[in-house]
Structures are given as C-alpha cells and as structure tokens.
C-alpha cells in the first residue's frame, strides 16, 4: 500500500512540474535567392550559299570552312535547362519549305570544342553550374544543322530563313 | 489483521492530504502563459547583392506569435539566427536592428517597438487579453550568393517574472 501511495504522489506532482512559468514558440525564417541569368545572341546560323544539288552541314564544335554556326551566350550562376522551338524547315515566301535538321551543343567558348556531344536542339540536356557557389559563369550554345543535297535540287533560288527560339530557365 | 488495515488507511489519508496540498496551491501561483507561433518570417524572393528588409509592421512577411498570459510581469527573449542556411553549405547572413521587434496588446491599442537582440520586459494587466509579438529583420545576400531556398528557425521564450 505504501508503494501505491508513493506512486500516486509521483503522478500527481509531475504535471505541476510541467506548468513552468515560461513558454516558448518557434517559427521559420526563409528566403529564396534568385538566380542570375542572361542570354544573348552572339551569331546567327548561316549556311551560306548552297549550290543546287549540294548539301550543307554545319557541325557544332567544329569551325566551319564556310558558313557560320549559330551561337548563344548564357551567363548563369545555377544549373539551366534549355528548351528550343525548332522549325522543321526554312521558308521563303510561297516557295516550298527547305527541310533542315538542327543540332546543338554546349561549349565554354563561342567557337571550338563542345563540352559533351552535340545533341538535337529540341531535346537538350540541362547544363549544370560547374562552380556551384553562386559565381556567374558563361556557357555557349553552338547551333549547327544539316541540309540534304536532295532538298536543294530543283529548288527555287533565294534566301530561306527561319527562327529557333531558345528558352533558358534557371534550375535550383 | 486490524493493525494492518489501520495502517493502510492511515497511509492513504496522508497521501490524499499531500495530494490536496500539491494540487490545490500551485494553480493560484502559476500564471497562465502560452505562446502560439502564427506566421513565419518570409523574406521571399531576394536578388543576390540586394539586402531584403522585412519590417515588423509588415503583416504578411513578419514573424508573428500570439501570447496568452494572465496578469503579470514578463520577460521576452528572442533566439535570433545569424544566417539562413541554403543549398550545400551556402548561407545568407541575417541582421536584426533595435526596432525589429514589435509588441502589441490589441485591447490597449498598445504597440511597443523593441530590440529583439536583448531581453524585453513587459507587463500585462487584468483585462489585457492576448498579446502579440512581431519580428522583422534583414537578409543580406552576397552579390555572388548561390541561388536557392534558404531557411532558419527563430524562437521566442517568455518567462513570468512576477505578478
């Protein structure tokens, strides 16, 4: 019986000890640091003059003998994703469209070797931040393409044009 | 057999008397005191290199606590984080100034700025009802601050120091 009494007292006292003369509360503090991102067109993609019945290829990462690779410069301090709206063909008024296959690649300079392999512009992989410390770095996208000889035969002469629209998004 | 019963009865009686003493006295001495977190301190989207200030008067971004307390004298102590912690080991320094705290007793329309870096004393009267504690601050990101989400915790402790 004595043990039972002591136990009862212990239980009765415990809640009183919890009723201390102080109370506390905690909340979160938060901030989202925005990424720095700037994209600019360095050079347009230009296949140059193509003789009827001839093809033209501009390969990202390879300095072309003729024509000009398209180049975009991206200044960023986080990983970026790149989505591209790619035309299936170049156009000139009412003339039949001129099919083109585009290819893209990341590089550390406006010209020269790629970082990784060239890839379809419409399905580019993300470009990671190599510094990963908030410092801004520069990545280039070189844009090339391929026009088949078969598509220049019996073609209405003139200048065919089209636009690739690059959307670059900071990922963090 | 009688002695055993008598002994048992006596012990229980002592136990009940002790129970009454312990349970009956303290509620009169202990003031009601509770703290309820209401809102986080939210700096929102911050550009690198640009300090972001949240004043304690900002109703949507300041930290807020409700305080339910009986009449009495109290001391409020704030535990302030030095930095927000983000991706990897990146941190954003925080600074708190002398008026980044705001203490309110709505029934009295009483608003007292205070310095959250040091303990703040206040008194609640019989009919004051609830009080509120608001906290602001400044996030100071570096110009090369790594982008991402940063977080820290901020606590207050209120202690009853007298009636």
Coordinates of C-alpha atoms in Angstrom, one line a residue:
Chain A
X1 CA 0.0 0.0 0.0
X2 CA 2.9 2.3 0.8
X3 CA 4.3 1.8 -2.7
X4 CA 1.0 2.6 -4.2
X5 CA 0.7 5.8 -2.3
X6 CA 4.2 7.0 -3.4
X7 CA 3.4 6.2 -7.0
X8 CA 0.2 8.2 -6.8
X9 CA 2.0 11.2 -5.4
X10 CA 4.6 11.0 -8.1
X11 CA 2.0 11.1 -10.8
X12 CA 0.2 14.0 -9.2
X13 CA 3.4 16.0 -8.9
X14 CA 4.6 15.5 -12.5
X15 CA 2.0 17.7 -14.3
X16 CA 2.8 20.6 -11.9
X17 CA 6.4 20.5 -12.8
X18 CA 5.4 20.9 -16.5
X19 CA 3.5 24.1 -15.7
X20 CA 6.6 26.1 -15.6
X21 CA 6.5 29.9 -15.6
X22 CA 7.7 30.2 -19.2
X23 CA 6.5 29.4 -22.7
X24 CA 8.3 29.2 -26.0
X25 CA 7.4 29.2 -29.7
X26 CA 9.4 28.7 -32.9
X27 CA 8.8 29.8 -36.5
X28 CA 10.8 29.5 -39.7
X29 CA 12.7 32.3 -41.4
X30 CA 13.2 31.8 -45.2
X31 CA 14.4 33.4 -48.3
X32 CA 14.7 32.4 -51.9
X33 CA 17.8 33.7 -53.6
X34 CA 17.1 34.3 -57.3
X35 CA 19.4 33.1 -59.9
X36 CA 21.3 35.3 -62.3
X37 CA 20.6 34.6 -65.9
X38 CA 21.3 36.4 -69.1
X39 CA 21.1 35.2 -72.6
X40 CA 22.3 36.9 -75.8
X41 CA 22.6 36.1 -79.4
X42 CA 26.2 36.1 -80.5
X43 CA 25.8 34.9 -84.0
X44 CA 23.1 33.7 -86.3
X45 CA 23.3 30.3 -88.0
X46 CA 24.1 30.9 -91.7
X47 CA 24.7 28.1 -94.2
X48 CA 25.9 30.5 -96.8
X49 CA 25.5 29.9 -100.4
X50 CA 24.5 26.4 -101.4
X51 CA 24.7 25.2 -105.0
X52 CA 21.6 23.4 -106.3
X53 CA 22.0 19.7 -105.8
X54 CA 24.5 20.2 -103.0
X55 CA 24.1 19.7 -99.3
X56 CA 25.4 21.8 -96.4
X57 CA 26.4 20.8 -92.9
X58 CA 27.5 22.9 -90.0
X59 CA 28.6 20.9 -87.0
X60 CA 28.6 22.4 -83.5
X61 CA 32.1 22.3 -82.0
X62 CA 33.8 22.3 -85.5
X63 CA 34.9 25.6 -87.0
X64 CA 33.2 25.7 -90.4
X65 CA 35.0 26.2 -93.7
X66 CA 32.1 28.2 -94.9
X67 CA 29.0 29.5 -93.3
X68 CA 28.6 30.4 -89.7
X69 CA 27.5 28.4 -86.6
X70 CA 24.7 30.0 -84.6
X71 CA 26.0 30.9 -81.1
X72 CA 24.1 31.9 -77.9
X73 CA 25.9 33.1 -74.8
X74 CA 24.4 32.2 -71.4
X75 CA 25.6 33.9 -68.3
X76 CA 24.3 32.0 -65.3
X77 CA 25.0 31.1 -61.7
X78 CA 22.9 28.0 -61.4
X79 CA 22.0 24.9 -63.5
X80 CA 20.0 25.8 -66.5
X81 CA 17.5 24.0 -68.7
X82 CA 17.2 24.9 -72.3
X83 CA 14.1 24.2 -74.4
X84 CA 14.2 25.1 -78.1
X85 CA 11.4 25.8 -80.5
X86 CA 12.8 24.3 -83.7
X87 CA 11.4 24.9 -87.2
X88 CA 11.2 21.8 -89.4
X89 CA 12.3 23.8 -92.4
X90 CA 13.5 27.2 -93.6
X91 CA 11.0 29.2 -95.7
X92 CA 11.0 31.8 -98.4
X93 CA 7.6 33.2 -99.4
X94 CA 5.5 30.8 -101.3
X95 CA 8.4 28.6 -102.2
X96 CA 8.4 25.0 -100.9
X97 CA 10.0 24.9 -97.4
X98 CA 13.6 23.8 -97.2
X99 CA 14.0 21.0 -94.6
X100 CA 16.8 21.4 -92.1
X101 CA 17.9 19.2 -89.2
X102 CA 19.4 21.3 -86.4
X103 CA 21.9 20.2 -83.8
X104 CA 23.2 22.0 -80.7
X105 CA 26.0 21.7 -78.2
X106 CA 27.3 23.4 -75.1
X107 CA 30.8 24.9 -75.1
X108 CA 33.0 27.1 -72.9
X109 CA 33.8 29.4 -75.8
X110 CA 31.9 30.9 -78.7
X111 CA 33.9 28.6 -81.0
X112 CA 35.8 25.4 -80.6
X113 CA 35.2 22.1 -79.0
X114 CA 32.0 21.2 -77.2
X115 CA 31.5 20.1 -73.6
X116 CA 30.0 16.7 -74.3
X117 CA 28.4 15.7 -77.6
X118 CA 26.2 17.5 -80.0
X119 CA 22.5 16.8 -79.5
X120 CA 19.2 17.5 -81.1
X121 CA 18.3 21.1 -80.4
X122 CA 14.8 20.1 -79.4
X123 CA 16.0 17.8 -76.7
X124 CA 18.9 19.4 -75.0
X125 CA 20.1 18.2 -71.6
X126 CA 20.4 20.6 -68.7
X127 CA 23.7 22.5 -68.3
X128 CA 24.9 22.3 -64.7
X129 CA 26.7 25.1 -62.8
X130 CA 30.3 24.0 -62.7
X131 CA 31.2 26.5 -59.9
X132 CA 28.2 25.8 -57.8
X133 CA 28.9 28.7 -55.5
X134 CA 26.8 31.5 -56.9
X135 CA 29.5 32.9 -59.1
X136 CA 28.4 33.7 -62.6
X137 CA 29.8 31.6 -65.3
X138 CA 29.4 31.6 -69.1
X139 CA 28.2 28.8 -71.2
X140 CA 27.7 28.9 -75.0
X141 CA 25.4 27.0 -77.2
X142 CA 26.6 26.4 -80.7
X143 CA 23.9 25.7 -83.2
X144 CA 24.5 23.8 -86.4
X145 CA 22.4 22.0 -88.9
X146 CA 22.2 19.8 -91.9
X147 CA 20.6 20.4 -95.3
X148 CA 20.4 17.4 -97.6
X149 CA 21.6 17.7 -101.2
X150 CA 18.3 16.1 -102.3
X151 CA 16.5 19.0 -100.8
X152 CA 18.3 21.6 -102.9
X153 CA 17.7 20.0 -106.2
X154 CA 15.2 21.9 -108.3
X155 CA 14.8 24.4 -105.5
X156 CA 13.6 28.0 -106.1
X157 CA 16.7 30.1 -105.6
X158 CA 16.8 32.7 -102.9
X159 CA 17.3 33.2 -99.2
X160 CA 15.4 30.9 -96.9
X161 CA 15.0 31.8 -93.3
X162 CA 13.7 30.5 -90.0
X163 CA 13.9 31.1 -86.3
X164 CA 14.9 28.9 -83.4
X165 CA 13.6 30.2 -80.1
X166 CA 15.7 29.3 -77.1
X167 CA 14.1 29.4 -73.7
X168 CA 16.6 29.2 -70.9
X169 CA 15.5 28.6 -67.3
X170 CA 17.4 28.6 -64.1
X171 CA 17.0 25.4 -62.2
X172 CA 17.5 25.4 -58.4
Chain B
X1 CA -5.3 -8.0 11.0
X2 CA -6.8 -4.8 12.3
X3 CA -3.4 -3.2 12.6
X4 CA -2.7 -3.9 9.0
X5 CA -5.9 -2.3 7.9
X6 CA -5.5 0.6 10.2
X7 CA -2.0 1.2 8.9
X8 CA -3.2 1.1 5.3
X9 CA -6.0 3.6 6.0
X10 CA -3.6 6.0 7.6
X11 CA -1.2 5.9 4.8
X12 CA -3.8 6.7 2.2
X13 CA -5.1 9.6 4.3
X14 CA -1.6 11.1 4.4
X15 CA -1.3 10.6 0.7
X16 CA -4.6 12.4 0.0
X17 CA -3.6 15.3 2.2
X18 CA -0.4 15.7 0.4
X19 CA -2.2 15.5 -2.9
X20 CA -4.5 18.3 -1.9
X21 CA -1.6 20.4 -0.8
X22 CA 0.3 20.0 -4.0
X23 CA -2.6 20.3 -6.4
X24 CA -4.5 23.0 -4.5
X25 CA -1.8 25.6 -4.1
X26 CA 0.2 25.9 -7.3
X27 CA -2.6 26.9 -9.7
X28 CA -3.1 30.1 -7.8
X29 CA 0.6 30.9 -8.0
X30 CA 1.2 29.8 -11.6
X31 CA 0.1 32.4 -14.2
X32 CA -1.5 31.2 -17.4
X33 CA 1.2 31.5 -20.1
X34 CA 1.2 30.2 -23.7
X35 CA 2.9 31.1 -26.9
X36 CA 1.4 30.2 -30.3
X37 CA 3.5 30.6 -33.5
X38 CA 1.3 32.3 -36.1
X39 CA 3.5 33.3 -39.1
X40 CA 7.0 32.6 -40.4
X41 CA 9.4 35.3 -41.2
X42 CA 9.4 35.4 -45.0
X43 CA 11.9 37.4 -47.0
X44 CA 10.5 36.0 -50.2
X45 CA 12.4 36.3 -53.5
X46 CA 15.7 38.0 -53.0
X47 CA 18.2 39.2 -55.6
X48 CA 21.9 38.5 -54.9
X49 CA 23.7 41.5 -53.5
X50 CA 20.4 43.3 -52.6
X51 CA 19.5 43.4 -48.9
X52 CA 15.9 42.4 -48.2
X53 CA 14.2 44.1 -45.3
X54 CA 11.1 42.8 -43.6
X55 CA 9.8 45.4 -41.1
X56 CA 7.9 44.1 -38.1
X57 CA 5.0 46.2 -39.2
X58 CA 4.7 44.1 -42.4
X59 CA 1.6 42.0 -41.8
X60 CA 2.3 39.4 -44.5
X61 CA 6.0 38.8 -44.1
X62 CA 6.9 39.4 -40.5
X63 CA 7.2 36.6 -37.9
X64 CA 4.2 36.6 -35.5
X65 CA 3.4 34.9 -32.2
X66 CA 0.3 35.1 -30.1
X67 CA 0.8 35.2 -26.4
X68 CA -1.9 34.2 -24.0
X69 CA -1.0 35.2 -20.5
X70 CA -2.5 36.2 -17.2
X71 CA -1.9 39.5 -15.4
X72 CA 1.8 39.8 -14.6
X73 CA 5.3 40.8 -15.4
X74 CA 7.1 39.0 -18.2
X75 CA 10.4 38.9 -20.0
X76 CA 10.6 38.1 -23.7
X77 CA 13.8 36.6 -25.0
X78 CA 14.3 36.0 -28.8
X79 CA 16.8 33.5 -30.2
X80 CA 17.8 35.0 -33.5
X81 CA 19.6 33.0 -36.2
X82 CA 22.8 34.6 -37.6
X83 CA 22.3 33.1 -41.0
X84 CA 19.8 31.4 -43.3
X85 CA 21.1 28.0 -44.5
X86 CA 20.7 27.1 -48.1
X87 CA 22.0 24.6 -50.7
X88 CA 25.2 22.9 -49.8
X89 CA 27.0 25.0 -47.2
X90 CA 25.7 28.3 -48.6
X91 CA 24.4 30.8 -46.0
X92 CA 22.8 34.2 -46.2
X93 CA 23.7 36.5 -43.3
X94 CA 20.8 38.0 -41.3
X95 CA 20.8 41.2 -39.3
X96 CA 18.4 42.4 -36.7
X97 CA 18.1 46.0 -35.5
X98 CA 16.9 47.8 -32.5
X99 CA 13.3 48.2 -33.7
X100 CA 12.9 44.8 -35.4
X101 CA 10.7 43.7 -32.6
X102 CA 7.1 44.9 -32.1
X103 CA 5.0 44.0 -29.1
X104 CA 1.3 44.6 -29.3
X105 CA -1.6 44.5 -26.8
X106 CA -4.6 44.8 -29.1
X107 CA -7.1 45.7 -26.3
X108 CA -5.0 48.6 -25.3
X109 CA -4.0 49.6 -28.8
X110 CA -0.5 49.4 -27.5
X111 CA 2.4 48.9 -29.9
X112 CA 5.9 48.9 -28.4
X113 CA 8.9 48.5 -30.7
X114 CA 11.7 46.6 -29.0
X115 CA 15.2 45.4 -29.7
X116 CA 15.0 41.6 -30.3
X117 CA 18.7 41.2 -29.6
X118 CA 18.2 41.8 -25.9
X119 CA 15.5 40.7 -23.4
X120 CA 12.4 42.8 -23.4
X121 CA 10.2 43.2 -20.3
X122 CA 6.5 43.8 -20.5
X123 CA 3.5 43.9 -18.2
X124 CA 0.0 42.5 -18.8
X125 CA -2.9 43.8 -16.8
X126 CA -6.0 42.0 -15.7
X127 CA -8.1 42.8 -18.8
X128 CA -5.4 42.9 -21.5
X129 CA -6.3 39.6 -23.0
X130 CA -3.9 38.3 -25.7
X131 CA -0.7 39.9 -26.8
X132 CA 1.3 39.6 -30.0
X133 CA 4.9 39.6 -30.8
X134 CA 6.1 40.5 -34.2
X135 CA 9.6 40.2 -35.6
X136 CA 11.3 41.6 -38.7
X137 CA 14.8 41.5 -39.9
X138 CA 17.1 41.9 -42.9
X139 CA 18.6 39.3 -45.1
X140 CA 21.9 40.3 -46.6
X141 CA 22.8 38.1 -49.6
X142 CA 26.2 38.4 -51.2
X143 CA 26.5 39.6 -54.8
X144 CA 27.6 36.1 -55.7
X145 CA 25.0 34.4 -53.5
X146 CA 24.2 30.9 -54.6
X147 CA 20.6 30.7 -55.8
X148 CA 18.2 28.5 -54.0
X149 CA 16.0 28.2 -50.9
X150 CA 17.4 29.2 -47.5
X151 CA 15.9 28.6 -44.1
X152 CA 16.5 29.0 -40.4
X153 CA 14.4 28.9 -37.2
X154 CA 13.6 31.7 -34.9
X155 CA 12.3 31.2 -31.3
X156 CA 10.9 33.3 -28.5
X157 CA 10.8 32.4 -24.9
X158 CA 8.5 34.3 -22.5
X159 CA 9.1 34.0 -18.8
X160 CA 6.8 35.2 -16.0
X161 CA 8.9 37.3 -13.6
X162 CA 6.2 38.4 -11.2
X163 CA 2.6 39.3 -10.6

